[in-house]
Each structure stands twice: as C-alpha cells, then as structure tokens.
Amino acid sequence: MAKIDFGGVMEEVVTSEEFPLEKARTILENEVVAVIGYGVQGPGQALNLRDNGVRVIVGQREGGASWDRAVADGFVPGKTLFPIEEAARKATIIQYLLSDAGQVAMWPKIKACLNEGDALYFSHGFGVVYKDQTGIVPPENVDVILAAPKGSGRTVRTNFLDGSGINSSFAVFQDFTGRARERCLAMGIAIGSGYLFETTFEREVYSDLTGERGVLMGCLAGVMEAQYDLLRRHGHSPSEAFNETVEELTQSLIRLVAENGMDWMFANTSTTAQRGALDWAPRFRDAVIPVFDRLYESVKNGDETRRVLDVNSAPDYREKLNAELDAIRKSEMWRAGSAVRALRPENRKQ
Ligand SMILES: NC(=O)c1ccc[n+]([C@@H]2O[C@H](COP(=O)([O-])OP(=O)(O)OC[C@H]3O[C@@H](n4cnc5c(N)ncnc54)[C@H](O)[C@@H]3O)[C@@H](O)[C@H]2O)c1
Ligand SMILES: CC(C)(O)[C@@H](O)C(=O)O
Ligand SMILES: [Mg+2]
Ligand SMILES: [Mg+2]
C-alpha cells in the first residue's frame, strides 16, 4: 500500500497503479458477481465491472423501471439479468446494492441464498453496523466486505467513461475464506475506483451519514436557501440572488477549489472578497458547530437510521419523496436556477 501524507497524518491507500486491473481480473476470474439492485449505484458498478471484464449478473425485481433499465443497458433476462434471489443464488460475490431500507426487507431471502465461502459485498456500513435495527447479521461462513464509492453512482460511471475514477473506501468486516481482503480490493478496483482508502464498517457509515446530511447535501441546501432568501428579502432579483448563491459557486469557484484547494480559490478572487471571506468563515464555522455536534450524535446513537428505516419503508414512501423533491423543483429559487442554467452559452446554443 502506498503511504501518503494527508496533511501531516500518514495513511495507506491502494491505487489503481499499485493494484492494477489485471491483478483484480485474476483474483476475480472464477467469481460470479451479482449486483443486487439496479438503482443508482447498481448500474454504475455493474457496467464498470462488465466493461472491466468481470463476470457480472444483475438481480432486480422484475417488471419495474430498474429492470427495464438493466435490459436497456444490455443485461439479458435469463442470461445476465434475474429476479433477486435467483441472481443471489448463482453468485459467489453478492453485491448488496438495494436501497438501505430495501436491504432490510430482503435480508431473510438473501441470507438464505448465501453459500459457504461467498462474499457479501456492501457499499455502505449501514446494514451491518445498525444490526439491532436492520437485523442484518451475516452468517459466519461468508466473507463480508465493503467498497464504498465517495460519490454518486452516476459519477462512478461517468468518471469511468472519461478515464478517471472515483475514490472509494474499503473495509473487511469478516474474513472467512482468508481471501476477503484481496476480493475486496479487487472489487474496489474493478468497479472503477482511482484509489481506495481503508476504513471500518462503523467509520464508513458514521462519516458517510454525517457528510451527506452535512456539507455535501443537507447543509449545502440549507445555507444556499438561507442566502437566497436573504437576498430576495432585501429586494434583489431572483437572477441576482441565484447567481450570487449557486451559479457562481458551481460554474467558477468550486471548480477552483477542486483544482487546487481553498487557498487557490481565495487567491484568485479580489483582495476584497478574500478579506471578507477570511473574516466570515470562522463565524459560520462557529455557528454550525453545535448543529454538527447534534448531527454526529444522532448518527452515532442510531436516530438517523431509525428515521431512514421508518420513512423509507413506508408503502407510500416514493410518492412522499417525489412530493418533497417536486416542492424544491417548483420553488422560486430552483425555478430561477433552471432559467439561469438554460442561459448558459452552451445550453443556449441547443
Ligand atoms: N446512491 C449512491 O450514489 C450511493 C453512493 C454510495 C453508496 N451508496 C449505497 O449503495 C447502496 C445502494 O444505494 P442506491 O442509492 O443505489 O439504492 P436505490 O435507492 O437506488 O435502490 C436500489 C434498488 O433497490 C430496489 N429496492 C428498494 N427496496 C426494495 C425492496 N424492498 N425489495 C426489492 N428491491 C428493492 C429498487 O428497485 C432500486 O432499483 C446503499 O447501501 C447506499 O447507501 C449509494
Ligand atoms: C452520494 C453519497 C451522498 O455520497 C452517498 O453517500 C449516498 O448515500 O448516496
Ligand atoms: Mg450515503
Ligand atoms: Mg457517501
């Protein structure tokens, strides 16, 4: 493993150079990988595995949109696409990529399909770590491994297609065969990871649930809305409020952060902007620390899991979710966003 200095802390990572695809292919050559669930991660990981030469089949509920999408992506019913349990029985590596609530509902059936020496693969620590709520306790005679892409399943695929790669964490929870670690790393590389950093199931789920509720999604959505509303209350137009809150971030400044870090972005703005941002950053940080403390506690004590399972297991969960997303899409802010996006020169040309 390559030793990398992450800001003064040495960590070991596995890169695709050091663990080449050929090595992954050799480790996986006698395996049949079943991707169970063809939602967001399922397609990204399944298509990358297939393109990387791994024997991959898909298990999905018959007849729905996800089944049709797998067919459209070239998986053939009866050959490489099966109902969930049939796929799980055929596989030696079961990639459990149903929604987290779906994993709980299907667990008794999946458990019954596991053969001694199989590997049960997750992209999240959720099911195993919160076992008191999920009931997911793998039998002792299988490997239990994790490769968790740090990004959307869509990006798992688009990064692969553009020749880059997604970063993923990896973890071994249970090593029955003595091969769990090599199977885990081989899968991590074969799904298209650029590098893998080691974690545990517990640390993965705590950090992942915190990140998506925090800066990556929840906090981002919240602070954007707060600033947009503030500007609107003070008489700024929707286009001005949206540009100053979202468009400039996604089209300019966050790209600089991605390229070269926060100091680089600051260095490429005016000294006026730098002064204000340097002064205000600690105020925002201090204001949100108590919220972040509550969030982490809620993750750790299982409250977030309880909420996810309660809401996402309800029969009308899809309708309710769509209504919530629809309300965002129809809000003035995001309708303004749609108009702003349409005005981007590359979109105007179409
Ligand atoms: N979405 C992401 O980009 C992402 C990123 C990293 C990790 N993960 C993890 O990967 C796993 C899969 O997440 P996802 O977002 O791809 O899932 P998803 O919400 O897209 O659902 C995947 C599939 O599960 C099926 N499903 C749901 N409930 C079911 C049930 N009760 N019975 C049978 N099938 C059911 C649906 O048909 C759907 O096609 C989760 O553990 C998630 O936390 C997701
Ligand atoms: C893509 C995310 C937010 O990183 C993932 O954790 C998820 O749950 O979808
Ligand atoms: Mg997540
Ligand atoms: Mg995540």
XYZ file of C-alpha atoms and ligand atoms in Angstrom:
405
model
C 0.000 0.000 0.000
C 1.234 3.490 -0.813
C 1.926 5.665 2.240
C 0.540 9.133 1.672
C 0.974 12.201 3.846
C -2.531 13.615 4.326
C -1.783 16.993 5.854
C 0.782 15.579 8.256
C -1.064 12.333 9.032
C 0.371 9.291 7.256
C -2.243 6.968 5.752
C -2.013 3.949 3.486
C -4.020 3.893 0.282
C -4.323 1.417 -2.578
C -4.046 2.991 -6.010
C -5.049 1.571 -9.362
C -1.361 1.614 -10.382
C -0.291 -0.460 -7.440
C -3.305 -2.794 -7.705
C -3.769 -2.917 -11.477
C -6.924 -4.053 -13.174
C -5.132 -7.167 -14.463
C -4.492 -8.258 -10.883
C -8.141 -7.599 -9.996
C -9.270 -9.638 -13.010
C -7.073 -12.561 -11.995
C -8.423 -12.521 -8.440
C -11.993 -12.375 -9.734
C -11.620 -14.780 -12.675
C -13.517 -17.628 -11.022
C -16.141 -15.438 -9.388
C -19.661 -14.652 -10.498
C -20.628 -11.208 -9.241
C -24.331 -10.489 -8.740
C -25.279 -6.844 -8.498
C -28.465 -6.922 -6.433
C -30.395 -3.713 -7.058
C -30.213 -1.582 -10.185
C -30.985 1.870 -8.785
C -28.186 4.447 -8.557
C -25.040 2.515 -7.514
C -26.138 -0.715 -9.194
C -25.794 0.495 -12.806
C -22.544 2.391 -12.204
C -20.817 -0.552 -10.536
C -22.348 -3.270 -12.774
C -21.442 -1.554 -16.043
C -17.904 -0.751 -14.917
C -17.397 -4.358 -13.766
C -18.736 -5.666 -17.050
C -16.558 -3.310 -19.112
C -13.583 -4.364 -16.975
C -14.102 -7.988 -17.970
C -15.634 -9.329 -14.748
C -18.428 -11.914 -14.993
C -21.387 -9.919 -13.726
C -25.109 -10.596 -13.499
C -27.860 -8.349 -12.177
C -30.617 -9.217 -9.698
C -33.580 -6.863 -9.656
C -37.330 -7.002 -9.029
C -38.975 -7.974 -12.290
C -41.077 -5.597 -14.275
C -40.205 -2.195 -12.819
C -38.293 0.739 -14.242
C -34.962 -0.522 -12.865
C -35.465 -3.921 -14.560
C -36.184 -2.148 -17.872
C -33.116 -0.002 -17.429
C -30.927 -3.078 -16.897
C -32.339 -4.522 -20.129
C -31.637 -1.233 -21.915
C -28.067 -1.414 -20.574
C -27.590 -4.794 -22.225
C -28.347 -7.235 -19.402
C -30.336 -10.128 -20.823
C -33.232 -11.667 -18.879
C -32.488 -15.307 -18.105
C -28.808 -14.916 -19.032
C -27.357 -11.964 -17.139
C -30.488 -10.482 -15.528
C -32.547 -12.411 -12.987
C -35.038 -11.919 -10.166
C -33.173 -11.038 -6.982
C -32.971 -14.424 -5.276
C -32.061 -16.283 -8.438
C -29.148 -13.903 -9.069
C -28.011 -14.161 -5.452
C -28.015 -17.972 -5.607
C -25.918 -18.010 -8.796
C -23.266 -15.647 -7.452
C -20.106 -16.094 -5.428
C -19.888 -12.363 -4.705
C -23.229 -10.784 -3.809
C -23.140 -7.010 -4.174
C -25.957 -5.883 -1.931
C -26.976 -2.625 -3.614
C -30.667 -2.373 -2.836
C -31.647 0.821 -1.035
C -30.682 0.541 2.637
C -34.341 0.043 3.635
C -34.742 -2.471 0.792
C -31.747 -4.416 2.128
C -33.512 -4.809 5.460
C -36.734 -6.015 3.815
C -34.930 -8.538 1.577
C -32.339 -9.746 4.078
C -34.030 -13.016 5.163
C -34.291 -14.049 1.496
C -30.740 -13.013 0.617
C -29.343 -14.741 3.691
C -30.963 -17.971 2.558
C -29.151 -17.695 -0.809
C -25.638 -17.439 0.651
C -23.321 -20.404 0.218
C -20.264 -21.136 2.304
C -17.306 -19.104 1.030
C -19.400 -16.500 -0.779
C -18.556 -12.856 -0.305
C -21.287 -10.469 0.771
C -20.364 -7.008 -0.501
C -21.820 -3.683 0.651
C -21.265 -0.079 -0.426
C -22.296 1.195 2.999
C -21.764 0.107 6.594
C -25.430 0.790 7.387
C -26.981 -2.702 7.407
C -24.212 -4.414 9.354
C -23.418 -1.647 11.857
C -27.016 -0.889 12.866
C -27.823 -4.595 13.090
C -30.099 -4.063 16.086
C -32.412 -2.125 13.791
C -31.737 -3.853 10.454
C -31.433 -7.473 11.565
C -28.572 -7.898 9.055
C -26.210 -10.356 10.749
C -24.228 -12.252 8.096
C -23.586 -15.945 8.702
C -20.067 -16.822 9.891
C -19.146 -18.847 6.804
C -19.025 -15.945 4.301
C -16.666 -13.029 3.715
C -18.192 -9.622 4.441
C -16.560 -6.769 2.561
C -17.213 -3.159 1.632
C -16.222 -0.822 -1.174
C -17.995 2.495 -0.846
C -17.588 4.991 -3.691
C -17.339 8.526 -2.361
C -19.739 9.937 -4.899
C -22.977 9.284 -6.700
C -23.391 6.119 -8.738
C -23.790 8.361 -11.754
C -20.255 9.667 -11.210
C -18.941 6.125 -10.674
C -19.927 5.557 -14.295
C -19.141 8.949 -15.847
C -15.678 9.079 -14.233
C -15.003 5.582 -15.588
C -16.113 6.595 -19.073
C -13.963 9.711 -19.106
C -10.946 7.685 -17.977
C -10.653 8.999 -14.435
C -12.006 7.161 -11.393
C -13.959 7.664 -8.199
C -12.305 7.436 -4.786
C -13.711 4.717 -2.558
C -13.217 3.461 0.953
C -12.808 -0.239 1.648
C -13.226 -2.452 4.690
C -13.271 -6.098 5.657
C -15.791 -6.967 8.347
C -15.407 -10.727 8.246
C -12.753 -12.908 6.614
C -13.979 -16.483 6.363
C -12.028 -17.617 3.292
C -8.730 -15.884 4.035
C -9.265 -14.102 0.709
C -11.626 -11.363 1.915
C -9.111 -8.552 1.615
C -7.940 -9.425 -1.894
C -11.533 -9.935 -3.015
C -12.466 -6.583 -1.526
C -9.598 -4.687 -3.168
C -10.136 -6.453 -6.494
C -13.796 -5.460 -6.434
C -12.902 -1.905 -5.424
C -10.571 -1.561 -8.400
C -12.900 -3.352 -10.818
C -15.864 -1.068 -10.003
C -13.690 1.825 -11.180
C -12.006 3.282 -8.107
C -8.994 5.505 -8.712
C -7.740 4.786 -5.217
C -9.115 3.118 -2.118
C -8.578 4.173 1.480
C -9.125 1.809 4.370
C -11.875 2.185 6.902
C -14.145 0.050 9.061
C -17.858 -0.529 8.504
C -18.563 1.665 11.517
C -16.359 4.559 10.494
C -17.702 4.413 6.945
C -21.315 4.682 7.984
C -20.725 7.376 10.608
C -18.726 9.574 8.209
C -20.996 8.913 5.234
C -24.232 9.728 7.071
C -22.623 12.845 8.551
C -21.199 14.022 5.225
C -24.415 13.719 3.237
C -26.543 15.311 5.952
C -23.846 17.944 6.393
C -21.669 19.825 3.930
C -22.276 17.566 0.925
C -26.049 17.882 0.767
C -28.127 18.930 3.786
C -26.017 21.830 4.974
C -25.331 22.919 1.396
C -29.044 23.006 0.550
C -29.829 24.800 3.815
C -27.220 27.547 3.536
C -27.981 28.150 -0.126
C -31.657 28.612 0.672
C -30.869 30.911 3.595
C -28.666 33.203 1.488
C -31.047 33.209 -1.484
C -33.983 34.138 0.771
C -31.932 36.830 2.494
C -31.071 38.479 -0.826
C -34.675 38.254 -2.018
C -35.965 39.785 1.234
C -33.649 42.713 0.593
C -35.033 43.340 -2.857
C -32.536 41.532 -5.055
C -33.903 39.896 -8.191
C -34.139 36.099 -8.478
C -31.413 36.013 -11.130
C -29.081 38.075 -8.973
C -29.805 36.021 -5.848
C -29.346 32.715 -7.678
C -26.180 33.765 -9.471
C -24.628 35.065 -6.269
C -25.573 31.917 -4.327
C -25.370 28.893 -6.623
C -24.349 29.557 -10.193
C -21.071 31.269 -9.425
C -20.204 28.526 -6.974
C -20.820 25.621 -9.347
C -19.557 27.313 -12.503
C -16.489 29.053 -11.155
C -15.351 28.997 -7.551
C -15.872 25.344 -6.533
C -14.013 24.336 -9.679
C -11.002 26.253 -8.396
C -11.338 24.518 -5.031
C -11.439 21.166 -6.836
C -8.382 22.056 -8.900
C -6.099 23.331 -6.189
C -7.735 23.822 -2.821
C -9.459 26.582 -0.882
C -6.406 28.866 -0.692
C -6.115 28.722 -4.501
C -9.719 29.779 -4.895
C -9.217 32.607 -2.399
C -6.005 33.619 -4.193
C -7.912 34.019 -7.439
C -10.556 36.371 -6.112
C -10.258 40.014 -5.208
C -8.495 41.101 -2.063
C -11.892 42.500 -1.056
C -13.504 39.069 -1.333
C -10.584 37.425 0.437
C -10.768 39.806 3.392
C -14.497 39.294 3.854
C -14.411 35.536 3.385
C -11.477 35.143 5.779
C -13.357 37.168 8.396
C -16.699 35.436 7.958
C -15.535 31.803 7.629
C -14.880 31.398 11.377
C -18.254 32.984 12.206
C -20.078 30.493 10.017
C -17.931 27.663 11.388
C -18.738 28.567 14.973
C -22.441 28.980 14.196
C -22.746 25.464 12.771
C -20.529 23.563 15.234
C -23.489 22.876 17.587
C -25.605 21.647 14.668
C -22.810 19.334 13.521
C -22.381 18.037 17.077
C -26.095 17.173 17.193
C -25.869 15.549 13.767
C -22.958 13.267 14.692
C -24.669 12.232 17.907
C -27.849 11.457 16.004
C -25.846 9.305 13.560
C -23.979 7.509 16.310
C -26.946 6.763 18.546
C -28.925 5.312 15.623
C -31.614 8.018 15.436
C -30.754 8.761 11.795
C -31.058 5.074 10.971
C -34.412 4.833 12.751
C -35.697 7.771 10.736
C -34.407 6.374 7.407
C -35.957 2.982 8.044
C -39.271 4.418 9.307
C -39.776 6.793 6.408
C -38.217 4.779 3.581
C -40.014 1.553 4.471
C -43.470 3.127 4.241
C -45.529 1.886 1.296
C -46.122 5.440 0.046
C -42.505 6.493 0.538
C -41.865 7.077 -3.203
C -44.912 9.389 -3.588
C -43.954 11.369 -0.486
C -40.338 11.679 -1.608
C -41.396 12.824 -5.070
C -43.660 15.446 -3.484
C -40.740 16.786 -1.430
C -38.420 16.901 -4.433
C -41.155 18.485 -6.503
C -41.566 21.243 -3.911
C -37.852 22.046 -4.242
C -38.006 21.993 -8.041
C -41.050 24.281 -8.047
C -39.664 26.769 -5.529
C -38.778 30.168 -6.891
C -35.100 29.604 -6.176
C -34.786 26.437 -8.223
C -37.056 27.648 -10.988
C -34.739 30.645 -11.183
C -31.899 28.110 -11.294
C -33.464 26.334 -14.230
C -33.726 29.635 -16.112
C -30.121 30.506 -15.251
C -28.878 27.103 -16.446
C -30.775 27.470 -19.694
C -28.966 30.771 -20.260
C -25.504 29.223 -20.080
C -23.982 29.775 -23.526
C -23.535 26.038 -24.130
C -27.238 25.458 -23.344
C -28.430 28.473 -25.332
C -26.889 27.003 -28.462
C -29.027 23.847 -28.230
N -26.791 6.346 -4.453
C -25.493 6.469 -4.394
O -24.864 7.129 -5.243
C -24.698 5.771 -3.300
C -23.351 6.137 -3.084
C -22.584 5.388 -2.188
C -23.170 4.333 -1.508
N -24.491 4.030 -1.709
C -25.060 2.867 -1.025
O -25.291 1.873 -2.032
C -26.457 1.107 -1.703
C -27.469 1.216 -2.836
O -27.933 2.553 -2.884
P -28.712 3.144 -4.157
O -28.853 4.609 -3.882
O -28.072 2.693 -5.391
O -30.118 2.417 -3.973
P -31.522 2.841 -4.618
O -32.271 3.671 -3.645
O -31.276 3.410 -5.958
O -32.247 1.421 -4.717
C -31.691 0.362 -5.491
C -32.773 -0.603 -5.907
O -33.338 -1.197 -4.756
C -34.602 -1.686 -5.135
N -35.400 -1.886 -3.927
C -35.667 -0.966 -2.970
N -36.435 -1.540 -1.999
C -36.631 -2.817 -2.354
C -37.325 -3.922 -1.764
N -37.967 -3.798 -0.604
N -37.310 -5.100 -2.409
C -36.647 -5.246 -3.578
N -35.979 -4.244 -4.182
C -35.975 -3.044 -3.581
C -35.167 -0.653 -6.095
O -35.888 -1.331 -7.107
C -33.935 0.035 -6.661
O -33.765 -0.225 -8.024
C -26.946 1.668 -0.374
O -26.342 0.921 0.647
C -26.410 3.094 -0.370
O -26.293 3.644 0.908
C -25.259 4.717 -2.586
C -23.528 10.038 -2.961
C -23.456 10.000 -1.451
C -24.216 11.161 -0.844
O -22.081 10.148 -1.094
C -23.877 8.645 -0.882
O -23.395 8.502 0.418
C -25.351 8.331 -0.905
O -25.862 7.877 0.123
O -25.977 8.472 -1.956
Mg -24.656 7.717 1.799
Mg -21.466 8.970 0.511
